[in-house]
PDB file of C-alpha atoms in Angstrom:
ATOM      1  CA  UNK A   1     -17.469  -7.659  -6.802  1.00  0.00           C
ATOM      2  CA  UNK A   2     -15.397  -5.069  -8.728  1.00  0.00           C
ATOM      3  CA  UNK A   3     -11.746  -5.291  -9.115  1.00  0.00           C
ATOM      4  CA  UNK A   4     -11.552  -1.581  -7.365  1.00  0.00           C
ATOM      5  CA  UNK A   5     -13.882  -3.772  -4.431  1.00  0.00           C
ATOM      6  CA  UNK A   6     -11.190  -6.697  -4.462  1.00  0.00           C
ATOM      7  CA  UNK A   7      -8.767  -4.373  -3.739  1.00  0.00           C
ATOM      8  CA  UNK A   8     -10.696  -2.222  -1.408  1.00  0.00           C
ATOM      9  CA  UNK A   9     -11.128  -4.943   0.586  1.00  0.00           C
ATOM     10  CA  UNK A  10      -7.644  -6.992   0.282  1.00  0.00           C
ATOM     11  CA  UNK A  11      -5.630  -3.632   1.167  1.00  0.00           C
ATOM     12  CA  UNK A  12      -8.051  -3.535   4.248  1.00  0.00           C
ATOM     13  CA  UNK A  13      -6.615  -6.851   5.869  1.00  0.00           C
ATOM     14  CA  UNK A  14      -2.819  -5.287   5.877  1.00  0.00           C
ATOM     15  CA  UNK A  15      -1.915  -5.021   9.503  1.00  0.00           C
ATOM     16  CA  UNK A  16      -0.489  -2.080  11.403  1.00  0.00           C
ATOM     17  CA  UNK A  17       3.127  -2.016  10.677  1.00  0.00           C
ATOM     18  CA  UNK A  18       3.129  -3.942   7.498  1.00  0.00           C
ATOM     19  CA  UNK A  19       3.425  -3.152   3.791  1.00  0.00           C
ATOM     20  CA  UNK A  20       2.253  -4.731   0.647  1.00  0.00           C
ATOM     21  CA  UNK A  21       3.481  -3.946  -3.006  1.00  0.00           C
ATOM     22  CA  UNK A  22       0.862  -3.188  -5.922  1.00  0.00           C
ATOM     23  CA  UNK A  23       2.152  -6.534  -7.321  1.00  0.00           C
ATOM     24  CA  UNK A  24       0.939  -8.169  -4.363  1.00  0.00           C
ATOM     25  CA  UNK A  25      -2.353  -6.679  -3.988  1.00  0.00           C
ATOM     26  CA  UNK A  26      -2.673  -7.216  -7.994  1.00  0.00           C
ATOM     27  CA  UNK A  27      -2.359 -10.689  -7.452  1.00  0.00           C
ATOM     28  CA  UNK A  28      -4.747 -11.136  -4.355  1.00  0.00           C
ATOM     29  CA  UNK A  29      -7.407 -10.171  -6.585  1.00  0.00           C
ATOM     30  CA  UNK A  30      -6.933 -12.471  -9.077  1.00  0.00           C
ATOM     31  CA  UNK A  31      -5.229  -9.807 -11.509  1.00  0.00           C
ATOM     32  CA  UNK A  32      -1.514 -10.563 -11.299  1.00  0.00           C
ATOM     33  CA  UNK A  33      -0.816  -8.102 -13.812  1.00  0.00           C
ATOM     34  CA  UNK A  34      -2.910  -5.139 -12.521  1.00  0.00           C
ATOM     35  CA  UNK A  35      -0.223  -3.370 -10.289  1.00  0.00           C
ATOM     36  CA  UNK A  36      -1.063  -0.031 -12.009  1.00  0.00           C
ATOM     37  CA  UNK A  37      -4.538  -0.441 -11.553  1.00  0.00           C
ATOM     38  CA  UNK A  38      -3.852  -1.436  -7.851  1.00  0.00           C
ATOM     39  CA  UNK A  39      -2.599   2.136  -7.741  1.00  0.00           C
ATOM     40  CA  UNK A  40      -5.199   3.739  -9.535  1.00  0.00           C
ATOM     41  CA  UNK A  41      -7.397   2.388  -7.044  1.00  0.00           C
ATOM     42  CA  UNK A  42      -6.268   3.484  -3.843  1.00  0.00           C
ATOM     43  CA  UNK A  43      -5.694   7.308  -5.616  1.00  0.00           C
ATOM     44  CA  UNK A  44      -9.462   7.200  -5.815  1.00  0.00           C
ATOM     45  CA  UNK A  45      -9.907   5.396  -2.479  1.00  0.00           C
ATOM     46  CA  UNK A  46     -13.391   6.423  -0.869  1.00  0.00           C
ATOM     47  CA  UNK A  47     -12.140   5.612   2.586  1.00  0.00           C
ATOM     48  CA  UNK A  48      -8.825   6.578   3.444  1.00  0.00           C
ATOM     49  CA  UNK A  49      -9.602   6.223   7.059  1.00  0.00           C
ATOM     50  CA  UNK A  50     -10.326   2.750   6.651  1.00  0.00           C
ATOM     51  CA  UNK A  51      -8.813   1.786   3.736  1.00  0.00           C
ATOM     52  CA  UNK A  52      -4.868   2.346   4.860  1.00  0.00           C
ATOM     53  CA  UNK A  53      -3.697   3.205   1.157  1.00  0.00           C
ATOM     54  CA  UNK A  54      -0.495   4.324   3.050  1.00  0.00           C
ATOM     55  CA  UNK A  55       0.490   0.616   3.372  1.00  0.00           C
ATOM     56  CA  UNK A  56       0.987   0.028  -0.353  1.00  0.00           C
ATOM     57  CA  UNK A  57       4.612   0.602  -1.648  1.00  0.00           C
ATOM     58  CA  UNK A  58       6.210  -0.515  -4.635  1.00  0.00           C
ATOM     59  CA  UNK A  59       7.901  -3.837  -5.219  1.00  0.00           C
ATOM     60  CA  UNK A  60      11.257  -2.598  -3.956  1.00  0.00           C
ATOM     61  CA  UNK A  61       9.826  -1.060  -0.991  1.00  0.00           C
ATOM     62  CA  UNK A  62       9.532   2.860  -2.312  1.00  0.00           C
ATOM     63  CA  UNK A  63       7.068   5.225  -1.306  1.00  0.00           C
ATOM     64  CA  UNK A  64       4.748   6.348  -3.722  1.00  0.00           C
ATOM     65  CA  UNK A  65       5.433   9.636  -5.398  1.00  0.00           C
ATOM     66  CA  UNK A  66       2.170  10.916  -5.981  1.00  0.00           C
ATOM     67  CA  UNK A  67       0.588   9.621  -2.897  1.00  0.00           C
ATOM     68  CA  UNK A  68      -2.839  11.020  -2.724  1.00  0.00           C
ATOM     69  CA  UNK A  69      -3.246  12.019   0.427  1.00  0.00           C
ATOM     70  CA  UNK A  70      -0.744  14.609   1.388  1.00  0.00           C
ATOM     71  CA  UNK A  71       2.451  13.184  -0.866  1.00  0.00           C
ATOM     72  CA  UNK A  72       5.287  11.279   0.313  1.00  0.00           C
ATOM     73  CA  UNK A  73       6.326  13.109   3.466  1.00  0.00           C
ATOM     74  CA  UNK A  74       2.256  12.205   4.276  1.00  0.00           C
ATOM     75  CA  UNK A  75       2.854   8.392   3.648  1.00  0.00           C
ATOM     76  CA  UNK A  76       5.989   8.381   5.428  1.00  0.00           C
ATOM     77  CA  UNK A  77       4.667   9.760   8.569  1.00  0.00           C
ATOM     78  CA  UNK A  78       1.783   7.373   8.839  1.00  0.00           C
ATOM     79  CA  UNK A  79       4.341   4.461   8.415  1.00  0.00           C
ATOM     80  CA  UNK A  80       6.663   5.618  10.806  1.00  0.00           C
ATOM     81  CA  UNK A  81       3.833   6.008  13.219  1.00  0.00           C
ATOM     82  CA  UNK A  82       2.699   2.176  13.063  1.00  0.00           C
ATOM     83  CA  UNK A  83       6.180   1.434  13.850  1.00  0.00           C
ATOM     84  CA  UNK A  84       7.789   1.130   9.680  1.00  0.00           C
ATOM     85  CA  UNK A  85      10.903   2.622   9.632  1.00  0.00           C
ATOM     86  CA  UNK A  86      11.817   4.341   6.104  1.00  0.00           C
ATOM     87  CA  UNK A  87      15.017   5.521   4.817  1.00  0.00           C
ATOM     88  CA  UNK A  88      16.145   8.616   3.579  1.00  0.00           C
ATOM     89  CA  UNK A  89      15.412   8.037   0.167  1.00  0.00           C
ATOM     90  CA  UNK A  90      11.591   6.704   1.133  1.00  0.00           C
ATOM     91  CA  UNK A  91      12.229   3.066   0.924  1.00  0.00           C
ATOM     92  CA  UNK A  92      10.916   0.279   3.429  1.00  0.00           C
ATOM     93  CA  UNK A  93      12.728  -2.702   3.603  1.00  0.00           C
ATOM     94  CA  UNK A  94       9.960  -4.938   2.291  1.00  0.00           C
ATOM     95  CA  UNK A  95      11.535  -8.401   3.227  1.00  0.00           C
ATOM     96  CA  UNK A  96      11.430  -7.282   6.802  1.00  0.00           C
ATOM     97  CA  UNK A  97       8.210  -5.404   6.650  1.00  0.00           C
ATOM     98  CA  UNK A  98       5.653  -7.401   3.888  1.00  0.00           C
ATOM     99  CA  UNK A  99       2.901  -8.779   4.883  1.00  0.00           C
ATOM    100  CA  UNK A 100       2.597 -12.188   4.197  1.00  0.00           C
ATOM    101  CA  UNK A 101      -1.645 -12.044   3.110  1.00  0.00           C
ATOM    102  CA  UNK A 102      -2.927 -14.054   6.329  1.00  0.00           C
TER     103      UNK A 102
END
């Protein structure tokens, strides 16, 4: 399985109402030092139906800036409808909202 298939698949399993960081996802796939290539990923994600992309935020929390599918405004609005609530300056309070990978 490809790394971009590891991650396909990982980012998959992140529940409604729950965000991961790149870091995280990075490390899932046995590439702790991948984040960047976590995010290259999901930029090219075949899916984005079923692969929720919009769930991935950085390691503090923030939205991403260049998200792929309709920019941060997008991102935000899918997050806030699963329940996510982000701040003014599009940041998720990740100790409250990470998934914990089970």
């Amino acid at each position: 399985m490809s790394f971009y298939q590891k991650v396909y698949e990982i980012v998959r399993r992140v529940p409604e109402g729950r965000v991961a960081s790149y870091g995280q996802i990075a490390r899932m796939a046995g590439s702790p030092r991948a984040s960047r290539a976590v995010g290259y990923a999901l930029h090219v994600n075949p899916m984005p139906g079923v692969i929720p992309c919009h769930r991935i935020v950085n390691r503090e929390g923030r939205l991403a800036p260049a998200f792929a599918f309709g920019g941060t405004d997008a991102q935000r609005k899918l997050l806030e409808a699963e329940g996510v609530k982000v701040d003014e300056e599009g940041y998720v309070d990740i100790k409250k909202y990470c998934w914990n990978g089970k």
